[in-house]
Structure formats: structure tokens, C-alpha cells
Amino acid sequence: MLAGETYSAVDPQLLEELTEVKEIIHDYNLLSPSEIQKGKEILRGLLGHIADDEFLIVQPFYCDYGKQISVGKRFFANFNFTVLDEARVTIGDGCFIGPNVSIYTACHSTDPMERNSRREWAEPVTIGNNVWIGGSVTILPGVKIGDNVTIGAGSVVTKDIPSNCVAISNPCKVVKSI
């Protein structure tokens, strides 16, 4: 899966891992806002890497495996942050994620027969340093977003976005260099 090769989405081992993570996420999402330290402990055990203690992921938060997610220093994600991390998702330092943002790494065939076989593959997503992702943005598999980027609310990021720019729309495109 992490190598980008096809795999069975109904593999018993993967389904067991998904169920275990769903239990952890369920517990995290039920925490009281005053239980921030307990929430950070849960996320430290779930996510693959958290660079420092200056991070916050507002509930509810959803992910598939967790361990493929890496976040840099001073990370913030608002509510309804969803990460389908069948491949690695790497987020740099100083990144802020608006509400209702989704990052997808899982890929499915457009051929119905292949898709119905439950075979899929995954492509990593990389987000650079000092990136602001506006509310309700969707980032598709394989995308790389450079440093110092703002992605406008509601955008669908289908292709790589270079550093030092503002990008918006569906499909997302650069509208301003900074």
C-alpha cells in the first residue's frame, strides 16, 4: 500500500487496522474540550509523527490509519479534518487547516469492473511549510503543495501547487505569486 502498489481494500489485516483506528478516533472525538492534554496523548499514539507540543486538531477528526500522517511544528487543524492516509501524508511546519478539509491518498479505477474488484492503490500527499488551507478544501492523491502557499476556501487541489503563491478554484490554480 505504501509503495503505491495495488492492494485489496477488503484485506482482513487492513480491515482490522481500520477498526482499531476507528475505536481510537471515536474516543478522541468524544473528549471534552477541557481534556486537551489527553487528546494530545491519543494523537501522539495514533499519528506517525508530531514535531512539537504546539499542535491542535479540533474534534471531530477522522483518518484511516493515522500512522502515515506526519505534522510539523505549530500545526493546527479545525473541525472535520479528514485524512484518508493509505499513503503518507506529510504536512510541514506552521501549517493551518480550515474546517471541513479533506486529504485523500486512496485511488480507485474509473473502470467499473476493476473498481468493483475492491483493488485500489494510494499516492502520497505532501504539504510544505507555512501553508494555509482554507475551509472545505479537498486535496487529491499524489498532490504536492509547496511552501508559503494559501489555498482558497472550497478549492479542489488536483495537481501540484508551487511555493509562494495563492491558489484557488476547482480545479485549483495559481492566481497570485507572493
Short mmCIF file of N, CA and C in Angstrom, two decimals:
data_model
loop_
_atom_site.label_atom_id
_atom_site.label_comp_id
_atom_site.label_asym_id
_atom_site.label_seq_id
_atom_site.Cartn_x
_atom_site.Cartn_y
_atom_site.Cartn_z
N MET A 1 0.84 -1.18 0.00
CA MET A 1 0.00 0.00 0.00
C MET A 1 0.89 1.26 0.00
N LEU A 2 1.86 1.31 0.91
CA LEU A 2 2.74 2.47 0.99
C LEU A 2 3.66 2.59 -0.21
N ALA A 3 3.91 1.50 -0.90
CA ALA A 3 4.77 1.51 -2.09
C ALA A 3 4.02 1.96 -3.33
N GLY A 4 2.72 2.24 -3.22
CA GLY A 4 1.94 2.67 -4.36
C GLY A 4 1.43 1.52 -5.21
N GLU A 5 1.63 0.29 -4.74
CA GLU A 5 1.15 -0.87 -5.48
C GLU A 5 -0.31 -1.12 -5.16
N THR A 6 -1.00 -1.85 -6.05
CA THR A 6 -2.40 -2.15 -5.78
C THR A 6 -2.52 -3.11 -4.61
N TYR A 7 -3.60 -2.98 -3.90
CA TYR A 7 -3.88 -3.83 -2.75
C TYR A 7 -5.39 -4.03 -2.66
N SER A 8 -5.79 -5.00 -1.87
CA SER A 8 -7.21 -5.28 -1.67
C SER A 8 -7.74 -4.42 -0.52
N ALA A 9 -8.76 -3.63 -0.81
CA ALA A 9 -9.36 -2.78 0.22
C ALA A 9 -10.12 -3.60 1.26
N VAL A 10 -10.33 -4.88 0.99
CA VAL A 10 -11.04 -5.74 1.94
C VAL A 10 -10.11 -6.79 2.56
N ASP A 11 -8.80 -6.54 2.50
CA ASP A 11 -7.84 -7.42 3.15
C ASP A 11 -8.15 -7.47 4.64
N PRO A 12 -8.27 -8.67 5.23
CA PRO A 12 -8.65 -8.78 6.64
C PRO A 12 -7.71 -8.02 7.60
N GLN A 13 -6.42 -8.03 7.33
CA GLN A 13 -5.48 -7.32 8.20
C GLN A 13 -5.73 -5.81 8.14
N LEU A 14 -5.94 -5.29 6.93
CA LEU A 14 -6.21 -3.86 6.79
C LEU A 14 -7.53 -3.48 7.45
N LEU A 15 -8.55 -4.32 7.28
CA LEU A 15 -9.84 -4.04 7.92
C LEU A 15 -9.73 -4.04 9.44
N GLU A 16 -8.90 -4.93 9.98
CA GLU A 16 -8.68 -4.96 11.43
C GLU A 16 -7.98 -3.68 11.90
N GLU A 17 -6.97 -3.24 11.15
CA GLU A 17 -6.28 -1.99 11.50
C GLU A 17 -7.24 -0.80 11.43
N LEU A 18 -8.06 -0.75 10.40
CA LEU A 18 -9.03 0.33 10.26
C LEU A 18 -10.00 0.37 11.44
N THR A 19 -10.44 -0.80 11.86
CA THR A 19 -11.36 -0.87 13.00
C THR A 19 -10.69 -0.39 14.28
N GLU A 20 -9.44 -0.79 14.50
CA GLU A 20 -8.70 -0.34 15.69
C GLU A 20 -8.57 1.19 15.70
N VAL A 21 -8.24 1.76 14.54
CA VAL A 21 -8.09 3.21 14.46
C VAL A 21 -9.43 3.90 14.67
N LYS A 22 -10.50 3.34 14.13
CA LYS A 22 -11.83 3.94 14.33
C LYS A 22 -12.20 4.00 15.82
N GLU A 23 -11.80 2.98 16.57
CA GLU A 23 -12.05 2.98 18.02
C GLU A 23 -11.29 4.13 18.69
N ILE A 24 -10.03 4.31 18.30
CA ILE A 24 -9.22 5.39 18.88
C ILE A 24 -9.80 6.74 18.52
N ILE A 25 -10.16 6.91 17.26
CA ILE A 25 -10.76 8.17 16.79
C ILE A 25 -12.08 8.44 17.50
N HIS A 26 -12.87 7.40 17.71
CA HIS A 26 -14.13 7.54 18.43
C HIS A 26 -13.87 8.11 19.83
N ASP A 27 -12.90 7.53 20.53
CA ASP A 27 -12.57 8.02 21.87
C ASP A 27 -12.08 9.47 21.83
N TYR A 28 -11.24 9.78 20.86
CA TYR A 28 -10.72 11.15 20.73
C TYR A 28 -11.86 12.14 20.49
N ASN A 29 -12.75 11.80 19.59
CA ASN A 29 -13.83 12.72 19.23
C ASN A 29 -14.84 12.93 20.34
N LEU A 30 -14.88 12.02 21.33
CA LEU A 30 -15.81 12.17 22.45
C LEU A 30 -15.22 12.94 23.63
N LEU A 31 -13.93 13.29 23.55
CA LEU A 31 -13.31 14.03 24.66
C LEU A 31 -13.93 15.41 24.82
N SER A 32 -13.98 15.85 26.06
CA SER A 32 -14.40 17.21 26.35
C SER A 32 -13.31 18.17 25.89
N PRO A 33 -13.66 19.38 25.46
CA PRO A 33 -12.63 20.35 25.06
C PRO A 33 -11.61 20.64 26.17
N SER A 34 -12.00 20.47 27.42
CA SER A 34 -11.07 20.71 28.52
C SER A 34 -10.04 19.58 28.67
N GLU A 35 -10.21 18.48 27.95
CA GLU A 35 -9.29 17.35 28.04
C GLU A 35 -8.23 17.40 26.92
N ILE A 36 -7.72 18.60 26.67
CA ILE A 36 -6.79 18.81 25.56
C ILE A 36 -5.52 17.97 25.70
N GLN A 37 -4.99 17.84 26.91
CA GLN A 37 -3.76 17.06 27.08
C GLN A 37 -4.01 15.58 26.81
N LYS A 38 -5.15 15.07 27.25
CA LYS A 38 -5.48 13.68 26.96
C LYS A 38 -5.63 13.48 25.46
N GLY A 39 -6.24 14.45 24.78
CA GLY A 39 -6.38 14.38 23.33
C GLY A 39 -5.03 14.36 22.64
N LYS A 40 -4.10 15.18 23.12
CA LYS A 40 -2.76 15.20 22.53
C LYS A 40 -2.06 13.86 22.74
N GLU A 41 -2.26 13.25 23.89
CA GLU A 41 -1.67 11.92 24.15
C GLU A 41 -2.23 10.89 23.17
N ILE A 42 -3.53 10.92 22.94
CA ILE A 42 -4.16 9.99 22.00
C ILE A 42 -3.57 10.18 20.61
N LEU A 43 -3.47 11.45 20.18
CA LEU A 43 -2.95 11.72 18.83
C LEU A 43 -1.47 11.34 18.71
N ARG A 44 -0.71 11.53 19.77
CA ARG A 44 0.71 11.12 19.73
C ARG A 44 0.84 9.61 19.52
N GLY A 45 -0.10 8.84 20.08
CA GLY A 45 -0.07 7.40 19.90
C GLY A 45 -0.63 6.96 18.56
N LEU A 46 -1.38 7.83 17.91
CA LEU A 46 -2.05 7.48 16.66
C LEU A 46 -1.27 7.93 15.43
N LEU A 47 -0.86 9.19 15.41
CA LEU A 47 -0.20 9.73 14.22
C LEU A 47 1.24 9.26 14.13
N GLY A 48 1.76 9.22 12.93
CA GLY A 48 3.12 8.75 12.70
C GLY A 48 4.18 9.66 13.27
N HIS A 49 3.96 10.99 13.18
CA HIS A 49 4.95 11.95 13.68
C HIS A 49 4.25 13.27 13.99
N ILE A 50 4.56 13.81 15.15
CA ILE A 50 4.12 15.15 15.54
C ILE A 50 5.38 15.87 16.03
N ALA A 51 5.75 16.99 15.38
CA ALA A 51 7.04 17.63 15.61
C ALA A 51 7.20 18.29 16.97
N ASP A 52 6.14 18.83 17.53
CA ASP A 52 6.25 19.51 18.83
C ASP A 52 4.92 19.49 19.55
N ASP A 53 4.87 20.15 20.70
CA ASP A 53 3.65 20.15 21.51
C ASP A 53 2.69 21.28 21.11
N GLU A 54 3.09 22.11 20.16
CA GLU A 54 2.24 23.22 19.71
C GLU A 54 1.35 22.77 18.56
N PHE A 55 0.52 21.77 18.80
CA PHE A 55 -0.39 21.30 17.75
C PHE A 55 -1.79 21.17 18.34
N LEU A 56 -2.75 21.31 17.47
CA LEU A 56 -4.14 21.13 17.88
C LEU A 56 -4.93 20.64 16.67
N ILE A 57 -5.67 19.57 16.88
CA ILE A 57 -6.63 19.09 15.89
C ILE A 57 -7.98 19.10 16.58
N VAL A 58 -8.84 20.02 16.15
CA VAL A 58 -10.15 20.18 16.77
C VAL A 58 -11.05 19.02 16.37
N GLN A 59 -11.78 18.48 17.34
CA GLN A 59 -12.72 17.40 17.04
C GLN A 59 -13.94 17.95 16.30
N PRO A 60 -14.56 17.15 15.48
CA PRO A 60 -14.17 15.79 15.14
C PRO A 60 -13.05 15.74 14.11
N PHE A 61 -12.26 14.69 14.22
CA PHE A 61 -11.15 14.40 13.32
C PHE A 61 -11.33 12.97 12.85
N TYR A 62 -11.01 12.73 11.59
CA TYR A 62 -11.15 11.39 11.04
C TYR A 62 -9.91 11.03 10.22
N CYS A 63 -9.48 9.79 10.33
CA CYS A 63 -8.41 9.28 9.48
C CYS A 63 -8.59 7.78 9.34
N ASP A 64 -7.86 7.19 8.40
CA ASP A 64 -7.96 5.75 8.21
C ASP A 64 -6.95 4.98 9.06
N TYR A 65 -5.67 5.34 8.97
CA TYR A 65 -4.63 4.60 9.69
C TYR A 65 -3.91 5.46 10.72
N GLY A 66 -3.77 6.72 10.46
CA GLY A 66 -3.10 7.62 11.39
C GLY A 66 -1.59 7.58 11.29
N LYS A 67 -1.04 6.40 11.27
CA LYS A 67 0.43 6.25 11.34
C LYS A 67 1.13 6.76 10.09
N GLN A 68 0.41 6.98 9.01
CA GLN A 68 1.01 7.53 7.80
C GLN A 68 0.97 9.06 7.76
N ILE A 69 0.46 9.68 8.84
CA ILE A 69 0.33 11.14 8.89
C ILE A 69 1.47 11.72 9.72
N SER A 70 2.15 12.72 9.14
CA SER A 70 3.23 13.42 9.81
C SER A 70 2.93 14.92 9.78
N VAL A 71 2.97 15.57 10.96
CA VAL A 71 2.72 17.01 11.02
C VAL A 71 3.92 17.71 11.63
N GLY A 72 4.21 18.89 11.10
CA GLY A 72 5.34 19.68 11.56
C GLY A 72 5.00 20.51 12.79
N LYS A 73 5.91 21.43 13.10
CA LYS A 73 5.77 22.31 14.27
C LYS A 73 4.61 23.28 14.06
N ARG A 74 3.96 23.63 15.18
CA ARG A 74 2.90 24.64 15.20
C ARG A 74 1.77 24.30 14.22
N PHE A 75 1.28 23.07 14.29
CA PHE A 75 0.22 22.60 13.39
C PHE A 75 -1.15 22.83 14.01
N PHE A 76 -2.08 23.29 13.18
CA PHE A 76 -3.47 23.47 13.61
C PHE A 76 -4.40 22.98 12.54
N ALA A 77 -5.40 22.19 12.93
CA ALA A 77 -6.46 21.77 12.02
C ALA A 77 -7.80 22.00 12.70
N ASN A 78 -8.71 22.66 12.01
CA ASN A 78 -10.03 22.93 12.55
C ASN A 78 -10.92 21.70 12.41
N PHE A 79 -12.17 21.82 12.85
CA PHE A 79 -13.05 20.65 12.93
C PHE A 79 -13.33 20.02 11.57
N ASN A 80 -13.66 18.74 11.61
CA ASN A 80 -13.97 17.92 10.44
C ASN A 80 -12.77 17.76 9.49
N PHE A 81 -11.58 17.67 10.05
CA PHE A 81 -10.38 17.38 9.27
C PHE A 81 -10.39 15.88 8.99
N THR A 82 -10.38 15.52 7.70
CA THR A 82 -10.45 14.12 7.29
C THR A 82 -9.24 13.78 6.45
N VAL A 83 -8.52 12.71 6.84
CA VAL A 83 -7.33 12.28 6.10
C VAL A 83 -7.45 10.79 5.81
N LEU A 84 -7.56 10.46 4.53
CA LEU A 84 -7.54 9.05 4.13
C LEU A 84 -6.09 8.72 3.81
N ASP A 85 -5.39 8.22 4.81
CA ASP A 85 -3.93 8.06 4.76
C ASP A 85 -3.51 6.63 4.41
N GLU A 86 -3.95 6.16 3.26
CA GLU A 86 -3.48 4.88 2.77
C GLU A 86 -2.04 5.01 2.28
N ALA A 87 -1.62 6.22 1.93
CA ALA A 87 -0.23 6.55 1.63
C ALA A 87 0.19 7.65 2.62
N ARG A 88 1.45 8.00 2.60
CA ARG A 88 1.95 9.01 3.52
C ARG A 88 1.34 10.38 3.23
N VAL A 89 1.02 11.08 4.33
CA VAL A 89 0.59 12.47 4.26
C VAL A 89 1.56 13.25 5.14
N THR A 90 2.35 14.12 4.51
CA THR A 90 3.37 14.88 5.22
C THR A 90 3.00 16.35 5.17
N ILE A 91 2.87 16.96 6.35
CA ILE A 91 2.47 18.36 6.46
C ILE A 91 3.59 19.09 7.20
N GLY A 92 4.08 20.18 6.63
CA GLY A 92 5.23 20.89 7.17
C GLY A 92 4.94 21.74 8.39
N ASP A 93 5.92 22.56 8.75
CA ASP A 93 5.84 23.45 9.91
C ASP A 93 4.93 24.64 9.62
N GLY A 94 4.27 25.14 10.66
CA GLY A 94 3.49 26.36 10.55
C GLY A 94 2.29 26.25 9.63
N CYS A 95 1.68 25.08 9.55
CA CYS A 95 0.52 24.89 8.67
C CYS A 95 -0.79 25.01 9.44
N PHE A 96 -1.76 25.60 8.78
CA PHE A 96 -3.08 25.79 9.35
C PHE A 96 -4.11 25.23 8.38
N ILE A 97 -5.01 24.43 8.89
CA ILE A 97 -6.03 23.75 8.09
C ILE A 97 -7.39 24.27 8.54
N GLY A 98 -8.18 24.78 7.60
CA GLY A 98 -9.51 25.27 7.91
C GLY A 98 -10.50 24.14 8.16
N PRO A 99 -11.73 24.48 8.52
CA PRO A 99 -12.73 23.45 8.78
C PRO A 99 -13.13 22.70 7.51
N ASN A 100 -13.53 21.47 7.68
CA ASN A 100 -14.07 20.62 6.60
C ASN A 100 -13.07 20.35 5.47
N VAL A 101 -11.80 20.26 5.82
CA VAL A 101 -10.77 19.96 4.82
C VAL A 101 -10.58 18.45 4.74
N SER A 102 -10.42 17.95 3.52
CA SER A 102 -10.20 16.52 3.30
C SER A 102 -8.94 16.31 2.47
N ILE A 103 -8.13 15.35 2.89
CA ILE A 103 -6.95 14.94 2.15
C ILE A 103 -7.12 13.47 1.82
N TYR A 104 -7.05 13.15 0.54
CA TYR A 104 -7.24 11.78 0.09
C TYR A 104 -5.96 11.24 -0.54
N THR A 105 -5.60 10.01 -0.20
CA THR A 105 -4.47 9.35 -0.86
C THR A 105 -4.93 8.11 -1.61
N ALA A 106 -6.08 7.56 -1.28
CA ALA A 106 -6.58 6.34 -1.92
C ALA A 106 -7.06 6.63 -3.33
N CYS A 107 -6.72 5.75 -4.26
CA CYS A 107 -7.10 5.89 -5.67
C CYS A 107 -7.92 4.68 -6.10
N HIS A 108 -8.88 4.93 -6.96
CA HIS A 108 -9.76 3.87 -7.44
C HIS A 108 -9.84 3.96 -8.97
N SER A 109 -9.96 2.83 -9.60
CA SER A 109 -10.07 2.78 -11.04
C SER A 109 -11.37 3.45 -11.50
N THR A 110 -11.30 4.05 -12.69
CA THR A 110 -12.53 4.58 -13.29
C THR A 110 -13.29 3.50 -14.04
N ASP A 111 -12.64 2.36 -14.24
CA ASP A 111 -13.30 1.22 -14.88
C ASP A 111 -14.16 0.52 -13.82
N PRO A 112 -15.47 0.41 -14.03
CA PRO A 112 -16.35 -0.16 -13.01
C PRO A 112 -15.99 -1.59 -12.62
N MET A 113 -15.57 -2.41 -13.57
CA MET A 113 -15.22 -3.80 -13.25
C MET A 113 -14.00 -3.85 -12.33
N GLU A 114 -12.99 -3.06 -12.66
CA GLU A 114 -11.80 -3.01 -11.81
C GLU A 114 -12.15 -2.44 -10.44
N ARG A 115 -12.93 -1.37 -10.41
CA ARG A 115 -13.30 -0.73 -9.15
C ARG A 115 -14.07 -1.70 -8.26
N ASN A 116 -14.97 -2.48 -8.85
CA ASN A 116 -15.77 -3.43 -8.07
C ASN A 116 -14.96 -4.61 -7.55
N SER A 117 -13.74 -4.77 -8.06
CA SER A 117 -12.86 -5.83 -7.54
C SER A 117 -12.30 -5.47 -6.17
N ARG A 118 -12.51 -4.22 -5.75
CA ARG A 118 -12.02 -3.68 -4.47
C ARG A 118 -10.50 -3.57 -4.43
N ARG A 119 -9.88 -3.56 -5.61
CA ARG A 119 -8.44 -3.31 -5.72
C ARG A 119 -8.26 -1.80 -5.82
N GLU A 120 -7.31 -1.27 -5.10
CA GLU A 120 -7.02 0.15 -5.16
C GLU A 120 -5.53 0.37 -4.95
N TRP A 121 -5.08 1.60 -5.06
CA TRP A 121 -3.71 1.96 -4.79
C TRP A 121 -3.73 3.33 -4.12
N ALA A 122 -2.59 3.79 -3.66
CA ALA A 122 -2.54 5.06 -2.96
C ALA A 122 -1.33 5.87 -3.41
N GLU A 123 -1.48 7.19 -3.37
CA GLU A 123 -0.41 8.11 -3.74
C GLU A 123 -0.25 9.14 -2.63
N PRO A 124 0.99 9.42 -2.20
CA PRO A 124 1.23 10.33 -1.07
C PRO A 124 0.85 11.77 -1.37
N VAL A 125 0.59 12.51 -0.30
CA VAL A 125 0.33 13.95 -0.37
C VAL A 125 1.37 14.64 0.50
N THR A 126 1.96 15.71 -0.03
CA THR A 126 2.95 16.48 0.71
C THR A 126 2.55 17.95 0.71
N ILE A 127 2.54 18.54 1.90
CA ILE A 127 2.22 19.96 2.06
C ILE A 127 3.43 20.60 2.72
N GLY A 128 3.94 21.68 2.13
CA GLY A 128 5.15 22.34 2.62
C GLY A 128 4.94 23.12 3.90
N ASN A 129 5.89 23.99 4.20
CA ASN A 129 5.87 24.82 5.40
C ASN A 129 5.06 26.09 5.18
N ASN A 130 4.45 26.58 6.25
CA ASN A 130 3.74 27.87 6.24
C ASN A 130 2.62 27.90 5.20
N VAL A 131 1.81 26.87 5.22
CA VAL A 131 0.70 26.74 4.27
C VAL A 131 -0.62 26.93 5.01
N TRP A 132 -1.51 27.70 4.41
CA TRP A 132 -2.87 27.87 4.91
C TRP A 132 -3.81 27.20 3.92
N ILE A 133 -4.57 26.24 4.41
CA ILE A 133 -5.57 25.55 3.60
C ILE A 133 -6.94 26.05 4.07
N GLY A 134 -7.64 26.77 3.21
CA GLY A 134 -8.93 27.33 3.58
C GLY A 134 -10.00 26.27 3.78
N GLY A 135 -11.12 26.67 4.35
CA GLY A 135 -12.22 25.76 4.65
C GLY A 135 -12.76 25.03 3.44
N SER A 136 -13.17 23.80 3.66
CA SER A 136 -13.82 22.96 2.66
C SER A 136 -12.96 22.70 1.42
N VAL A 137 -11.65 22.65 1.61
CA VAL A 137 -10.74 22.30 0.52
C VAL A 137 -10.61 20.79 0.46
N THR A 138 -10.50 20.26 -0.75
CA THR A 138 -10.23 18.84 -0.98
C THR A 138 -8.90 18.72 -1.70
N ILE A 139 -8.00 17.89 -1.15
CA ILE A 139 -6.70 17.66 -1.76
C ILE A 139 -6.67 16.21 -2.22
N LEU A 140 -6.43 16.01 -3.51
CA LEU A 140 -6.50 14.68 -4.11
C LEU A 140 -5.16 13.95 -4.04
N PRO A 141 -5.17 12.63 -4.28
CA PRO A 141 -3.95 11.81 -4.17
C PRO A 141 -2.82 12.31 -5.06
N GLY A 142 -1.60 12.20 -4.52
CA GLY A 142 -0.40 12.50 -5.28
C GLY A 142 -0.01 13.96 -5.34
N VAL A 143 -0.79 14.85 -4.73
CA VAL A 143 -0.54 16.29 -4.82
C VAL A 143 0.60 16.70 -3.90
N LYS A 144 1.42 17.65 -4.40
CA LYS A 144 2.45 18.31 -3.59
C LYS A 144 2.15 19.79 -3.60
N ILE A 145 2.09 20.37 -2.40
CA ILE A 145 1.87 21.81 -2.25
C ILE A 145 3.16 22.38 -1.66
N GLY A 146 3.70 23.41 -2.29
CA GLY A 146 4.96 24.00 -1.86
C GLY A 146 4.86 24.80 -0.57
N ASP A 147 5.92 25.51 -0.24
CA ASP A 147 5.98 26.35 0.96
C ASP A 147 5.29 27.68 0.72
N ASN A 148 4.81 28.29 1.81
CA ASN A 148 4.26 29.66 1.78
C ASN A 148 3.10 29.80 0.80
N VAL A 149 2.17 28.84 0.87
CA VAL A 149 1.04 28.81 -0.05
C VAL A 149 -0.26 29.03 0.72
N THR A 150 -1.19 29.73 0.09
CA THR A 150 -2.55 29.82 0.59
C THR A 150 -3.44 29.15 -0.46
N ILE A 151 -4.25 28.19 0.01
CA ILE A 151 -5.23 27.53 -0.85
C ILE A 151 -6.60 28.08 -0.44
N GLY A 152 -7.29 28.73 -1.37
CA GLY A 152 -8.57 29.37 -1.09
C GLY A 152 -9.67 28.38 -0.75
N ALA A 153 -10.59 28.84 0.09
CA ALA A 153 -11.71 28.02 0.55
C ALA A 153 -12.47 27.41 -0.62
N GLY A 154 -12.87 26.16 -0.45
CA GLY A 154 -13.68 25.47 -1.44
C GLY A 154 -12.92 24.91 -2.63
N SER A 155 -11.61 25.10 -2.66
CA SER A 155 -10.82 24.62 -3.79
C SER A 155 -10.70 23.11 -3.80
N VAL A 156 -10.52 22.56 -5.00
CA VAL A 156 -10.22 21.15 -5.18
C VAL A 156 -8.85 21.08 -5.82
N VAL A 157 -7.87 20.59 -5.04
CA VAL A 157 -6.47 20.58 -5.49
C VAL A 157 -6.22 19.24 -6.19
N THR A 158 -6.10 19.31 -7.50
CA THR A 158 -5.94 18.10 -8.33
C THR A 158 -4.51 17.92 -8.82
N LYS A 159 -3.71 19.01 -8.79
CA LYS A 159 -2.33 18.98 -9.29
C LYS A 159 -1.43 19.73 -8.33
N ASP A 160 -0.12 19.54 -8.48
CA ASP A 160 0.85 20.21 -7.63
C ASP A 160 0.70 21.72 -7.69
N ILE A 161 0.96 22.37 -6.54
CA ILE A 161 0.93 23.82 -6.42
C ILE A 161 2.34 24.26 -6.01
N PRO A 162 2.97 25.19 -6.75
CA PRO A 162 4.33 25.61 -6.42
C PRO A 162 4.37 26.48 -5.16
N SER A 163 5.56 26.71 -4.65
CA SER A 163 5.76 27.55 -3.47
C SER A 163 5.41 29.02 -3.76
N ASN A 164 5.13 29.75 -2.69
CA ASN A 164 4.99 31.22 -2.72
C ASN A 164 3.88 31.71 -3.63
N CYS A 165 2.67 31.20 -3.38
CA CYS A 165 1.55 31.64 -4.20
C CYS A 165 0.22 31.50 -3.46
N VAL A 166 -0.80 32.08 -4.07
CA VAL A 166 -2.18 31.89 -3.67
C VAL A 166 -2.84 31.12 -4.80
N ALA A 167 -3.55 30.05 -4.44
CA ALA A 167 -4.21 29.23 -5.45
C ALA A 167 -5.65 28.99 -5.02
N ILE A 168 -6.56 29.04 -5.99
CA ILE A 168 -7.99 28.88 -5.69
C ILE A 168 -8.69 28.14 -6.83
N SER A 169 -9.90 27.73 -6.58
CA SER A 169 -10.87 27.27 -7.58
C SER A 169 -10.94 25.75 -7.69
N ASN A 170 -11.76 25.31 -8.63
CA ASN A 170 -11.95 23.90 -8.91
C ASN A 170 -11.89 23.72 -10.43
N PRO A 171 -10.79 23.16 -10.95
CA PRO A 171 -9.62 22.71 -10.22
C PRO A 171 -8.78 23.90 -9.74
N CYS A 172 -8.06 23.68 -8.65
CA CYS A 172 -7.25 24.72 -8.02
C CYS A 172 -6.13 25.16 -8.95
N LYS A 173 -5.96 26.49 -9.06
CA LYS A 173 -4.88 27.01 -9.90
C LYS A 173 -4.31 28.28 -9.24
N VAL A 174 -3.06 28.56 -9.56
CA VAL A 174 -2.37 29.73 -9.02
C VAL A 174 -3.00 31.00 -9.59
N VAL A 175 -3.32 31.94 -8.70
CA VAL A 175 -3.87 33.22 -9.15
C VAL A 175 -2.99 34.40 -8.76
N LYS A 176 -2.00 34.14 -7.88
CA LYS A 176 -1.15 35.24 -7.42
C LYS A 176 0.14 34.68 -6.85
N SER A 177 1.24 35.29 -7.23
CA SER A 177 2.53 34.95 -6.62
C SER A 177 2.77 35.86 -5.44
N ILE A 178 3.45 35.33 -4.42
CA ILE A 178 3.77 36.16 -3.25
C ILE A 178 5.25 36.08 -2.95
#
